[in-house]
Tab-separated table of C-alpha atoms in Angstrom:
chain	number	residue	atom	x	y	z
A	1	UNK	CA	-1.297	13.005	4.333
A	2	UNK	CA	-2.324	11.664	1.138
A	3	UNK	CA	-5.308	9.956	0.315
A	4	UNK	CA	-5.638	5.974	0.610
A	5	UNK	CA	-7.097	3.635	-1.764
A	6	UNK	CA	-7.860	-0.173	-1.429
A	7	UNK	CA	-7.231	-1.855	-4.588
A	8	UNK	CA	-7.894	-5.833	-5.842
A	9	UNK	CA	-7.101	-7.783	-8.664
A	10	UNK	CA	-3.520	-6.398	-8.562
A	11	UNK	CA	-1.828	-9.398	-10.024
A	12	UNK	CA	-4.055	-9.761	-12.362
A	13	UNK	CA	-3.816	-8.434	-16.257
A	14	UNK	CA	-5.272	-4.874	-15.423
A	15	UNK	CA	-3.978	-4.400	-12.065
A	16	UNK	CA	-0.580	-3.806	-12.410
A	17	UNK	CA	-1.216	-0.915	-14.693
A	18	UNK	CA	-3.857	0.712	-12.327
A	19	UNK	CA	-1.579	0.257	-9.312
A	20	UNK	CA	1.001	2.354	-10.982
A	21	UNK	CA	-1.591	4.797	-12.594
A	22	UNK	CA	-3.185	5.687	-9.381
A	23	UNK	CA	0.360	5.346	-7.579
A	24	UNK	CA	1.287	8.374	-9.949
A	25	UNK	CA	-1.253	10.582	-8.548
A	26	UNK	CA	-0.023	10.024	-5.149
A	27	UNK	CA	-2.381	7.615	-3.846
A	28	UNK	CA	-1.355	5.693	-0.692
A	29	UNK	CA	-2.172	1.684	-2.069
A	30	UNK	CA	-3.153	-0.727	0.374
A	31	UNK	CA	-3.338	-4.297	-1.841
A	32	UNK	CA	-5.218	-7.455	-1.900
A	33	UNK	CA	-2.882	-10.232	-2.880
A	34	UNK	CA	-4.515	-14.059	-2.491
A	35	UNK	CA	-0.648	-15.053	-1.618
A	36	UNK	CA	2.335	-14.260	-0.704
A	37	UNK	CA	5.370	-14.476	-3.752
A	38	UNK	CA	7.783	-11.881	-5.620
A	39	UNK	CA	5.601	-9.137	-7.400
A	40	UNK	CA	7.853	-8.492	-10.651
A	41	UNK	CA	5.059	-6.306	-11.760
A	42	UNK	CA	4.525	-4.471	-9.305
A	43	UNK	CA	8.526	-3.385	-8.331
A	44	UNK	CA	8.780	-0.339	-7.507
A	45	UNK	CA	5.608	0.585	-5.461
A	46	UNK	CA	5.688	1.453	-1.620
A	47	UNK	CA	2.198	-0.090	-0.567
A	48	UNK	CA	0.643	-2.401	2.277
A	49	UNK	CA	0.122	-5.756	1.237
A	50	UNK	CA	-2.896	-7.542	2.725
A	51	UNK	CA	-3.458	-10.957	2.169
A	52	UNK	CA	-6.164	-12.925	1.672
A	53	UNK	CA	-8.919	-13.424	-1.254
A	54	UNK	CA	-12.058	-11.749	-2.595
A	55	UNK	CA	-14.428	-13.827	-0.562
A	56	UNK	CA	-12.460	-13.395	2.791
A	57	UNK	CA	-14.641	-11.307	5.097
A	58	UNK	CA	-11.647	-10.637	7.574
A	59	UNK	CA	-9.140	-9.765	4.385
A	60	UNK	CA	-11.327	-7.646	3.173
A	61	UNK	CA	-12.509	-5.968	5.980
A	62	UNK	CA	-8.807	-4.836	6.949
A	63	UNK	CA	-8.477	-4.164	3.002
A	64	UNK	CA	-10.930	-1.650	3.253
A	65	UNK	CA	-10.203	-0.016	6.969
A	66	UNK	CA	-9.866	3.892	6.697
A	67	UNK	CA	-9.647	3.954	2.748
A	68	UNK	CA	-11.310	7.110	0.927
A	69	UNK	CA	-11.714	4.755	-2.137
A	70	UNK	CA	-11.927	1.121	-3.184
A	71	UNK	CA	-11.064	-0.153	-6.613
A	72	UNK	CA	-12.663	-3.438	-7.261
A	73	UNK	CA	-10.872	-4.488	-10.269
A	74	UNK	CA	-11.082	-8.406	-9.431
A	75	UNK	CA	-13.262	-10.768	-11.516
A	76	UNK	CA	-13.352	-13.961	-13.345
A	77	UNK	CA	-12.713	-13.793	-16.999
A	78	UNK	CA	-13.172	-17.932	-17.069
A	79	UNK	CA	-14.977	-20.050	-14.914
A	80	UNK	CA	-15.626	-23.734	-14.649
A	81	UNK	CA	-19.583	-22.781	-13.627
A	82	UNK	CA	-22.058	-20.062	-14.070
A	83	UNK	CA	-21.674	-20.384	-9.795
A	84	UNK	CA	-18.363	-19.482	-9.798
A	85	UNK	CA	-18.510	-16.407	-11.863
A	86	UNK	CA	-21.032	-15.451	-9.506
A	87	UNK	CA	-19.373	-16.305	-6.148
A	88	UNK	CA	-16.161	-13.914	-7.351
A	89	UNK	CA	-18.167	-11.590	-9.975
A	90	UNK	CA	-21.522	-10.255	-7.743
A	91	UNK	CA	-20.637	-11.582	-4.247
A	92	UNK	CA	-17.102	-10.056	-3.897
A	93	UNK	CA	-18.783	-7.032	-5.058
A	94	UNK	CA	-21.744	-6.831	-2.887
A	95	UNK	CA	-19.861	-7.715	0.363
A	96	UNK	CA	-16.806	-4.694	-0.303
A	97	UNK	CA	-19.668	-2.719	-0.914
A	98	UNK	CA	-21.116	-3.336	2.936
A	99	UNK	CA	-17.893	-3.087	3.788
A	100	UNK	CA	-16.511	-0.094	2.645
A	101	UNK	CA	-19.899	1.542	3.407
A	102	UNK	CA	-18.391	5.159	3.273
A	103	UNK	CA	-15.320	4.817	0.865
A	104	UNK	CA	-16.062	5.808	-2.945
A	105	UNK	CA	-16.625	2.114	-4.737
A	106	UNK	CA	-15.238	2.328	-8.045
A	107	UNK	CA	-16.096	-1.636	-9.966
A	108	UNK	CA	-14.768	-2.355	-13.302
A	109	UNK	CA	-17.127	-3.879	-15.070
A	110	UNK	CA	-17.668	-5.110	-18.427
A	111	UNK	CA	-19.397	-4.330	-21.287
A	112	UNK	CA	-20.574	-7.713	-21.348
A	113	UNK	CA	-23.027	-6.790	-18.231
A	114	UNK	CA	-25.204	-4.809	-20.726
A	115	UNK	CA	-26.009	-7.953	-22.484
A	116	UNK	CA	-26.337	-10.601	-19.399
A	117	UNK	CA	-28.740	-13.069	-21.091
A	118	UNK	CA	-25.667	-14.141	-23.501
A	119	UNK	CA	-23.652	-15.619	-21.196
A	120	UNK	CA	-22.955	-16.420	-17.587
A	121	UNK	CA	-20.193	-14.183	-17.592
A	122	UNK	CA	-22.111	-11.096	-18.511
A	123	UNK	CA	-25.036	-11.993	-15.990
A	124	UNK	CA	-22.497	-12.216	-13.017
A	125	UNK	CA	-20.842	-8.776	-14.271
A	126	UNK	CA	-24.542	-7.284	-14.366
A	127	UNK	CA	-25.409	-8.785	-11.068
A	128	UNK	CA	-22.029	-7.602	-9.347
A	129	UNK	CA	-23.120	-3.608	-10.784
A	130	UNK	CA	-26.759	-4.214	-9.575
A	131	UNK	CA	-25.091	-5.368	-5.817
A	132	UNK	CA	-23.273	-2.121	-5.283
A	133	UNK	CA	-26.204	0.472	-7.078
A	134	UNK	CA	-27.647	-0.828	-4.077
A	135	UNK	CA	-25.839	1.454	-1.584
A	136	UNK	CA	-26.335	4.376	0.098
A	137	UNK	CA	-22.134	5.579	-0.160
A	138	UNK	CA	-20.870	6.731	-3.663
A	139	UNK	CA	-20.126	4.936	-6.070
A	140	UNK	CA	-19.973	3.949	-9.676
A	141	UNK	CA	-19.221	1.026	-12.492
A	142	UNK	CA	-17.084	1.454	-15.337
A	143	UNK	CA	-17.857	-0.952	-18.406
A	144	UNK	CA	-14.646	-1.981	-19.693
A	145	UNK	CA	-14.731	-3.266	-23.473
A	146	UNK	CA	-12.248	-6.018	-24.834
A	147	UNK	CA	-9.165	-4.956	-23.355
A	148	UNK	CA	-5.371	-5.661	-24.809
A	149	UNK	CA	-1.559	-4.400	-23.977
A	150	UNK	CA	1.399	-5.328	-22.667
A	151	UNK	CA	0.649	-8.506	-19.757
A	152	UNK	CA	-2.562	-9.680	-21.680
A	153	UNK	CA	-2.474	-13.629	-22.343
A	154	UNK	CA	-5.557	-13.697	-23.778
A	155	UNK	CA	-4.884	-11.755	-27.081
A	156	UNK	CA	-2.003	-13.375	-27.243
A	157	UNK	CA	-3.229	-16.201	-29.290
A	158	UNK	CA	-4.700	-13.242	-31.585
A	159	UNK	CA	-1.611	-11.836	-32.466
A	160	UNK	CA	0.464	-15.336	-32.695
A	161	UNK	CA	-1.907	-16.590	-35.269
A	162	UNK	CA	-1.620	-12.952	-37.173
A	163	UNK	CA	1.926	-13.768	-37.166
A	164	UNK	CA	1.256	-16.714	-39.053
A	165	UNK	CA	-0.643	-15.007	-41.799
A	166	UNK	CA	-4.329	-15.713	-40.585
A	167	UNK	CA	-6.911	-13.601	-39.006
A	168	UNK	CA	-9.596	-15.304	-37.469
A	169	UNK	CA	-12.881	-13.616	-37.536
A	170	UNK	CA	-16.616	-14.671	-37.093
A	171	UNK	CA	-18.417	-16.033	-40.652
A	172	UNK	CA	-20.559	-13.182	-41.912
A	173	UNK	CA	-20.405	-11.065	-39.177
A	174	UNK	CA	-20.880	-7.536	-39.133
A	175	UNK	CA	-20.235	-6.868	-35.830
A	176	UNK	CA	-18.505	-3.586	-34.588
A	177	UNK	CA	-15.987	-3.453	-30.891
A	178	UNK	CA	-14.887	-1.171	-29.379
A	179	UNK	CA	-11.612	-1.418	-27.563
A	180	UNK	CA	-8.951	0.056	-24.733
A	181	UNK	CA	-5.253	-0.570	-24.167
A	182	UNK	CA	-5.214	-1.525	-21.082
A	183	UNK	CA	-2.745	1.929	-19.573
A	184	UNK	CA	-6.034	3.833	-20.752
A	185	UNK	CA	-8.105	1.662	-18.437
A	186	UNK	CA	-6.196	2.458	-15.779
A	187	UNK	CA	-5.959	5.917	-16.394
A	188	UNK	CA	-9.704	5.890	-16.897
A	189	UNK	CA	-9.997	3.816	-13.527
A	190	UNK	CA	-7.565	6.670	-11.969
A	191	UNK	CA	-9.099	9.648	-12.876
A	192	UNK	CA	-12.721	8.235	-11.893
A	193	UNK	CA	-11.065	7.556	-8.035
A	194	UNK	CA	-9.857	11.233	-8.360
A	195	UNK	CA	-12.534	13.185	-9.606
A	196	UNK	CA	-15.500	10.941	-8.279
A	197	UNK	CA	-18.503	11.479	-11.097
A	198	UNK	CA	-21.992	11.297	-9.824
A	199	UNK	CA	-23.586	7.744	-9.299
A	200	UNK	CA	-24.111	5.981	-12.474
A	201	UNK	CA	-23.052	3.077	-14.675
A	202	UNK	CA	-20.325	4.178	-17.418
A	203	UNK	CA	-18.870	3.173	-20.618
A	204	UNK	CA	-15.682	3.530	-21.705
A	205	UNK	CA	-13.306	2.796	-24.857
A	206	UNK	CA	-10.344	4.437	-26.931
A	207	UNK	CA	-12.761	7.316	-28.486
A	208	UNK	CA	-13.150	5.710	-31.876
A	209	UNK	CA	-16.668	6.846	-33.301
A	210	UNK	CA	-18.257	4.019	-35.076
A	211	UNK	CA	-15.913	1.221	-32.959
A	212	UNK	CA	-13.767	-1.182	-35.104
A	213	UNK	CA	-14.935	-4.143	-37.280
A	214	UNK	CA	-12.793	-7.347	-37.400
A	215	UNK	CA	-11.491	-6.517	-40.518
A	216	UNK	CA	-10.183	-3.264	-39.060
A	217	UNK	CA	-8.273	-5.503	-35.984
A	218	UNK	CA	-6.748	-7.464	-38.654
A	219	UNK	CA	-4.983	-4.781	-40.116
A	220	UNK	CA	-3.911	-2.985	-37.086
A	221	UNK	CA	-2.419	-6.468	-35.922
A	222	UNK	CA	-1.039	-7.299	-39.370
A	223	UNK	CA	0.591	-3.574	-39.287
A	224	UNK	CA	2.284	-4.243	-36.056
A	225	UNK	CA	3.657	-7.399	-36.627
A	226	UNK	CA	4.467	-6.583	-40.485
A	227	UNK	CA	2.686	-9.336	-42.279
A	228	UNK	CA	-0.671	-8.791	-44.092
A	229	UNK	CA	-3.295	-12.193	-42.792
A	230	UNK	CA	-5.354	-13.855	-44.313
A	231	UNK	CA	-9.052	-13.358	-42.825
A	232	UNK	CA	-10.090	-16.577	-41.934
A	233	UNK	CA	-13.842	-16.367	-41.115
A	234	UNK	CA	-15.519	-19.227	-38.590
A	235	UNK	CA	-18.782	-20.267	-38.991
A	236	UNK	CA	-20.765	-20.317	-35.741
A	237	UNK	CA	-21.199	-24.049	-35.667
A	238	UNK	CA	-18.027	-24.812	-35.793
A	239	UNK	CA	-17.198	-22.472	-33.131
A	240	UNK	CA	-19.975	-24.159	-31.167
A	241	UNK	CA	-18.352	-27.480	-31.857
A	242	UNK	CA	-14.827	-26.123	-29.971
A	243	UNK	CA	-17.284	-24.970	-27.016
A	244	UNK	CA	-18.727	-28.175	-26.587
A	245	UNK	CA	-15.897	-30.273	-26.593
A	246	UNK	CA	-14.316	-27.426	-24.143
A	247	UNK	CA	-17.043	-28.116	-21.812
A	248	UNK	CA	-16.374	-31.901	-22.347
A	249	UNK	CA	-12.934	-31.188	-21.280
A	250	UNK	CA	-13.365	-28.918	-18.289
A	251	UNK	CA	-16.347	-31.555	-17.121
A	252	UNK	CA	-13.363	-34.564	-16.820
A	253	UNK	CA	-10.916	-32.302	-14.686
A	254	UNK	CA	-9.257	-29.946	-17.837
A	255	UNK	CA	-8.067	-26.886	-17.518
A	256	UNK	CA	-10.601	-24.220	-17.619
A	257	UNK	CA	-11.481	-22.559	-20.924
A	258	UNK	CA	-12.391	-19.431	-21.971
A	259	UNK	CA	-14.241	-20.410	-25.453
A	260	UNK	CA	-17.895	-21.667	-24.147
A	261	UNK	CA	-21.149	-21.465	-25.417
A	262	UNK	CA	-21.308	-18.310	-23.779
A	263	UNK	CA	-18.439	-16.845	-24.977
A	264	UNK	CA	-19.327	-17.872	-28.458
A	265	UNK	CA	-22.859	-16.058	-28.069
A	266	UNK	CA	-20.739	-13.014	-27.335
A	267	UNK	CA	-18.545	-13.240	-30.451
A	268	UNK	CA	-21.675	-13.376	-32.652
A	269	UNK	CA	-23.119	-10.188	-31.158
A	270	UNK	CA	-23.235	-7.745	-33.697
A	271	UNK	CA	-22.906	-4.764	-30.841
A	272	UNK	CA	-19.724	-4.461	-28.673
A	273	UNK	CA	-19.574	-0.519	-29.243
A	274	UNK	CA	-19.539	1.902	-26.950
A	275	UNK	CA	-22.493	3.801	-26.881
A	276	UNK	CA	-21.877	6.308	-23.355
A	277	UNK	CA	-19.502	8.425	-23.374
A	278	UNK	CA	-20.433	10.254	-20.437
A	279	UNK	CA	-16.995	9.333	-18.217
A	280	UNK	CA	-14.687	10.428	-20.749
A	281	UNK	CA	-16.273	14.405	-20.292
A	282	UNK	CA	-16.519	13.757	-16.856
A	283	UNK	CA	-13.646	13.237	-15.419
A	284	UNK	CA	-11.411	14.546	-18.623
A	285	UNK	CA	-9.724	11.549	-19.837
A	286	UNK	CA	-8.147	11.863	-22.868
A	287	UNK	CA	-6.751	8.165	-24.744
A	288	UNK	CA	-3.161	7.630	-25.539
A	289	UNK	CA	-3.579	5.189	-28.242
A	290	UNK	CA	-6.180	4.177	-31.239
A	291	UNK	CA	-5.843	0.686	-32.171
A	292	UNK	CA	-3.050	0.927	-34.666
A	293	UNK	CA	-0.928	2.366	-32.276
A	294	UNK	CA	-2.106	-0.054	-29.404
A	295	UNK	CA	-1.345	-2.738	-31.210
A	296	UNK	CA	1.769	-1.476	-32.275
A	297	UNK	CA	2.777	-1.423	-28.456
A	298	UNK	CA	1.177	-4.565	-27.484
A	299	UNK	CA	3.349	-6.356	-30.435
A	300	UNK	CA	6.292	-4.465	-29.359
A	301	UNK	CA	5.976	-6.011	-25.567
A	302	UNK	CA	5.400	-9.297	-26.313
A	303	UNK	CA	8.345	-9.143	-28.623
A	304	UNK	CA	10.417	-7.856	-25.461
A	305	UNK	CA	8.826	-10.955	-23.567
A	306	UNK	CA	9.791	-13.222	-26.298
A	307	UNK	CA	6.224	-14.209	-26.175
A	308	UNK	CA	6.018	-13.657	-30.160
C-alpha cells in the first residue's frame, strides 16, 4: 500500500497545486478542509476529507492518524493582529508537530521568517519554524519566496495595473526577489515529502542567480500581457500613508488588508534573494519556469478566468 500524507491549506492558493503534485507520485491524501462545499480545484483527486480547522485538536489529531508525512502548508498571509498571525502561523505548527510526533513534518515557510523584526508576519513564520525545530521526529521548513501562478489573487492587482501601462515599484529601491511559480513550489514541497533531506531550514526559488529587480518583473509582466508599463516608483511615505489608513479601516470593522506597516517594511527591504540553495541539490528539483515564462503562464490563466 502506498504511502499516506496529511496535507492543510488545500483550498488555499498553494494547496491545490501540491495536492495534485504529491497525488502524482502516488501519495494516499488525507485533507484538512475548515468546511464542507464543492472543491472545483481539487476535481479529480480520490482523498479523505477531514474537517475541521488548524487550531482543532480533535481535527487534527485524526488528520494526522497513521500518516508517514504531514504537509503544513496553512498560514495567514493577512491578519487583522500580530495575535492572529500567531494563533494560525506558530501555534498550528507547534501543536501538528506534537501531534504527528513520528510522521516527517514538512512546513512551508516564508522567506519573510529570516527577517522577523520587519513585520508581524515574518515573526509568526519564524516562530512557527522555531516550534517544530523543537522536535525529536524529522522534519524540515522550506522558505517559500513571493510566490505567483495560476489561482493567485494577490498578484493579480500586479498584473491588472501592468495591463494598464504602469508598473508600480518602490522609489529608489534597489532591492533584488527572488521568486517561484507556484507548480514549482509544489513540486519542491513534493519531492522534499519523498526524499526527506536531513533536518534543517531551506530556501528555495526558480534558480535565478542574482534574483530579479523590479525593473526585471516589469518586463516579464509587460511581455506577457504585450504592453510595455510605465515604472511608476512609490515613495515610502506615501506607501506608509495607504498602511495607515488600512489600519484605520480594518480598526472600524473593514475588510482585512494586506498593505500594513509591516508589509511596507518588507517592500523596502533591499534583500528578498535566495541565498540557500541546499534543497534544490538535495532532493533534485529542477524549475519549470524563469520569470518570463511564469508570467507568461500566470497571464495566460487569468486570461482563461477572465480575471484580466
Amino acid at each position: 500500500m502506498s504511502k499516506l500524507v496529511a496535507v492543510t491549506g488545500v483550498t488555499g492558493f498553494v494547496g491545490p497545486h501540491l495536492v495534485a503534485a504529491l497525488a502524482r507520485r502516488g501519495w494516499r491524501l488525507r485533507l484538512l478542509v475548515r468546511r464542507w462545499s464543492p472543491l472545483p480545484s481539487l476535481a479529480g483527486i480520490d482523498a479523505e476529507i477531514v474537517m475541521g480547522d488548524v487550531l482543532s485538536e480533535p481535527a487534527l489529531r485524526e488528520l494526522v492518524r497513521g500518516a508517514d508525512a504531514v504537509v503544513h502548508a496553512a498560514g495567514l498571509i493577512k491578519a487583522r493582529t500580530p495575535a492572529d498571525f500567531m494563533s494560525v502561523n506558530r501555534d498550528s505548527a507547534a501543536l501538528l508537530s506534537a501531534l504527528a510526533s513520528e510522521a516527517t513534518l514538512v512546513l512551508l515557510s516564508s522567506l519573510a521568517a529570516r527577517e522577523p523584526q520587519l513585520s508581524a508576519y515574518g515573526a509568526s513564520k519564524r516562530a512557527g519554524e522555531v516550534a517544530i525545530a523543537a522536535r525529536s521526529g524529522p522534519w524540515l521548513a522550506v522558505r517559500a519566496p513571493a510566490v505567483y501562478g495560476p489561482g493567485d489573487r494577490e498578484t493579480l492587482a500586479y498584473f491588472r495595473s501592468v495591463k494598464l501601462g504602469l508598473a508600480p515599484q518602490p522609489w529608489l529601491s534597489s532591492a533584488r526577489l527572488s521568486l517561484i511559480h507556484v507548480s514549482d513550489l509544489a513540486e519542491t514541497l513534493a519531492l522534499a515529502v519523498e526524499r526527506s533531506p536531513e533536518r534543517s531550514i531551506y530556501e528555495i526559488d526558480d534558480g535565478t542567480a542574482g534574483a530579479y529587480s523590479y525593473a526585471d518583473m516589469a518586463r516579464a509582466a509587460g511581455a506577457a500581457l504585450g504592453r510595455q508599463p510605465w515604472h511608476v516608483k512609490v515613495p515610502r511615505p506615501i506607501m506608509a500613508g495607504i498602511a495607515v489608513w488600512n489600519g484605520l479601516r480594518q480598526s472600524l470593522g473593514g475588510p482585512t488588508q494586506i498593505l500594513t506597516q509591516g508589509k511596507v517594511a518588507e517592500i523596502f527591504h533591499q534583500d528578498w534573494s535566495v541565498h540557500d540553495r541546499r534543497l534544490a541539490a538535495a532532493i533534485g528539483f529542477q524549475p519549470r519556469y524563469d520569470l518570463t515564462a511564469g508570467f507568461r503562464d500566470t497571464v495566460q490563466w487569468y486570461r482563461s478566468q477572465h480575471w484580466l
